[in-house]
mmCIF file of C-alpha atoms in Angstrom:
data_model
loop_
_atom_site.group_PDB
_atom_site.id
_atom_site.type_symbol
_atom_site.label_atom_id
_atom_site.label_comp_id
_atom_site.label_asym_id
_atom_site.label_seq_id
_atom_site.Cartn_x
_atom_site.Cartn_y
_atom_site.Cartn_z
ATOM 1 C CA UNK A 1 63.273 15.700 -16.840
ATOM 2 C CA UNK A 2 59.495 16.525 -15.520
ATOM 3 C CA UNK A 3 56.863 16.141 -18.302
ATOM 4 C CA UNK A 4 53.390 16.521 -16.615
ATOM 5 C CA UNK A 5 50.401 18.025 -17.749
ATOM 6 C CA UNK A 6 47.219 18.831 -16.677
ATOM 7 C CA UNK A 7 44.192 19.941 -18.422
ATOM 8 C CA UNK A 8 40.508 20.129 -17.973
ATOM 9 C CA UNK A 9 38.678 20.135 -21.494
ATOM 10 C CA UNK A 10 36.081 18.803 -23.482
ATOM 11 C CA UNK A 11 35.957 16.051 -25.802
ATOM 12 C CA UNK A 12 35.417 17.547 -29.027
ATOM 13 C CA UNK A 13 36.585 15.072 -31.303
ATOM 14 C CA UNK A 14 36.648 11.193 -31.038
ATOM 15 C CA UNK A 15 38.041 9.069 -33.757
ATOM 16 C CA UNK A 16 37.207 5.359 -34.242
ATOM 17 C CA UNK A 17 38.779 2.590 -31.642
ATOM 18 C CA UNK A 18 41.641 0.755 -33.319
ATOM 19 C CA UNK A 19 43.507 -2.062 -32.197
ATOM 20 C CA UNK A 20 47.530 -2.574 -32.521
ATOM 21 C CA UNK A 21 48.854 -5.986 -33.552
ATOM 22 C CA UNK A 22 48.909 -6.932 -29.705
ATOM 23 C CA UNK A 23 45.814 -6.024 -29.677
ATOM 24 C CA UNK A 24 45.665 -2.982 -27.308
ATOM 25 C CA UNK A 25 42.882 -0.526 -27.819
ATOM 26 C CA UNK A 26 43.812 3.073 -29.105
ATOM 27 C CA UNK A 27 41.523 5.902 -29.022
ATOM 28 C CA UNK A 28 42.849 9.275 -30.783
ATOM 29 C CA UNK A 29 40.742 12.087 -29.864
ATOM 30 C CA UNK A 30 40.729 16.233 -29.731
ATOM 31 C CA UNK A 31 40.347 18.359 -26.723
ATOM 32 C CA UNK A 32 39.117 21.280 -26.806
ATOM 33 C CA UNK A 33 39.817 24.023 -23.959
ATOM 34 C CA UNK A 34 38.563 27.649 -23.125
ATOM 35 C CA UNK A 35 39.328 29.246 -20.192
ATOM 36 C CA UNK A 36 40.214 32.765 -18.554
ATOM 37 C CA UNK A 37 44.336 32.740 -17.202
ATOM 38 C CA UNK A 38 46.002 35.236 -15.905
ATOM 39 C CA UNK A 39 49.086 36.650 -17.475
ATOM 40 C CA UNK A 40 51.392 39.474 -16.213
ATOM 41 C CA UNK A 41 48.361 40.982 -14.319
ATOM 42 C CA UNK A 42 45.900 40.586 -16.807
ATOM 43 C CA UNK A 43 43.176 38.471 -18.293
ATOM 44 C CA UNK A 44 44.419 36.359 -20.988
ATOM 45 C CA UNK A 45 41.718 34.480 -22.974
ATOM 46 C CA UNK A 46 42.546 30.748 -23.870
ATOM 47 C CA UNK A 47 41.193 28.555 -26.726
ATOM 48 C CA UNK A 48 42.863 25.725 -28.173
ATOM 49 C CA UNK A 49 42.659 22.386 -29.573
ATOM 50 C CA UNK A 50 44.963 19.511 -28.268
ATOM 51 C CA UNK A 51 45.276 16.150 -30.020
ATOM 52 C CA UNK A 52 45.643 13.324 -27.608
ATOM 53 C CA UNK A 53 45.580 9.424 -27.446
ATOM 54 C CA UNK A 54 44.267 7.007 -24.677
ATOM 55 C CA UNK A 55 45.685 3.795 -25.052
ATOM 56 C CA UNK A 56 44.746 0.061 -22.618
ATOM 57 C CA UNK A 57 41.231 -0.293 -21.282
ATOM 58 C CA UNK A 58 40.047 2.931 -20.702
ATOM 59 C CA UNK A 59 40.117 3.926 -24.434
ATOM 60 C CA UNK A 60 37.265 1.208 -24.813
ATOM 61 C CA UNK A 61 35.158 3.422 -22.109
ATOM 62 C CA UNK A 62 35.701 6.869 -23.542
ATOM 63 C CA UNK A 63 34.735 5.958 -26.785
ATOM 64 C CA UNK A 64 31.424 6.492 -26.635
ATOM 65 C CA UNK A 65 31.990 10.181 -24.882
ATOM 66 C CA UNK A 66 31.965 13.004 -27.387
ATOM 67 C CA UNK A 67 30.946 16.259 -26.030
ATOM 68 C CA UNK A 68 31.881 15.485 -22.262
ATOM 69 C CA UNK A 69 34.011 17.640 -20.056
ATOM 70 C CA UNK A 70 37.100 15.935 -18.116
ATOM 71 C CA UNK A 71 40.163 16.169 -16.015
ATOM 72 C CA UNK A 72 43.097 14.467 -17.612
ATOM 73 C CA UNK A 73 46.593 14.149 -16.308
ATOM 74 C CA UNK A 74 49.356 12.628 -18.723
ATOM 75 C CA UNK A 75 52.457 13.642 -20.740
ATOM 76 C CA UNK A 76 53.016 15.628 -23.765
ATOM 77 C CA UNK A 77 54.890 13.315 -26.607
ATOM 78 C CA UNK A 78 55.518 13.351 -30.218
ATOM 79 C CA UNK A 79 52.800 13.011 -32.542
ATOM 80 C CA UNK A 80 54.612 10.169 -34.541
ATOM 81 C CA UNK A 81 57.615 9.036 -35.567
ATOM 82 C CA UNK A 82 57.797 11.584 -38.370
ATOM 83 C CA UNK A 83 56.798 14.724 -36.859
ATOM 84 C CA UNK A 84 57.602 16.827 -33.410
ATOM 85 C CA UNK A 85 54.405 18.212 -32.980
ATOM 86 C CA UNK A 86 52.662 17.369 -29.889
ATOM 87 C CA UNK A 87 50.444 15.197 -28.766
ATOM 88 C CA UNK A 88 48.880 14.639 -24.786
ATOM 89 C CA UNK A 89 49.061 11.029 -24.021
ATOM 90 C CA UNK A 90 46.255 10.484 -21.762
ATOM 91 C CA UNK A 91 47.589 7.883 -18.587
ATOM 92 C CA UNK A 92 44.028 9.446 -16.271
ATOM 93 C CA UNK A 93 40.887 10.751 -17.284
ATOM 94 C CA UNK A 94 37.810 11.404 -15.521
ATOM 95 C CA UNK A 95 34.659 13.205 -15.846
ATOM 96 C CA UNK A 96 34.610 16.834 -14.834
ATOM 97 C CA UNK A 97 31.729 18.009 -12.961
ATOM 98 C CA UNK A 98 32.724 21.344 -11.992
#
């Protein structure tokens, strides 16, 4: 089954860097998109907020980041064990220049 996702968006949100026991960084963040789509012939205005996770090396970069726009490609997974809601876990991210 395909689970892919795409999203340009801005880092609105950046919580502390934690470590797990193996000691891999985490970084759990909020995106924040707004963009003009296009839905059954008409303009559809888009604004939402999307809680994600970057987890390995590249959570230690984006730390630092708040405020920045970016491309990032990953897969949409379960918030926790506890709950269903979803949650983007971040496997690319770059800056977005536009």
């Amino acid at each position: 089954m395909e689970n892919h996702f795409t999203l340009v968006a801005k880092l609105h949100r950046i919580d502390v860097l934690r470590y797990t026991p193996a000691g891999v960084a985490v970084l759990e963040l909020v995106l924040q998109h707004e963009s003009i789509q296009v839905e059954n012939g008409l303009p559809c205005k888009v604004v939402f907020e999307l809680p994600a996770k970057i987890i390995g090396q590249a959570a230690t970069i984006w730390q630092h980041k708040q405020g920045l726009m970016v491309c990032v490609k990953g897969f949409l997974a379960q918030k926790n064990q506890k709950t269903l809601r979803p949650m983007l876990r971040i496997q690319e991210i770059q800056e977005y220049k536009g």
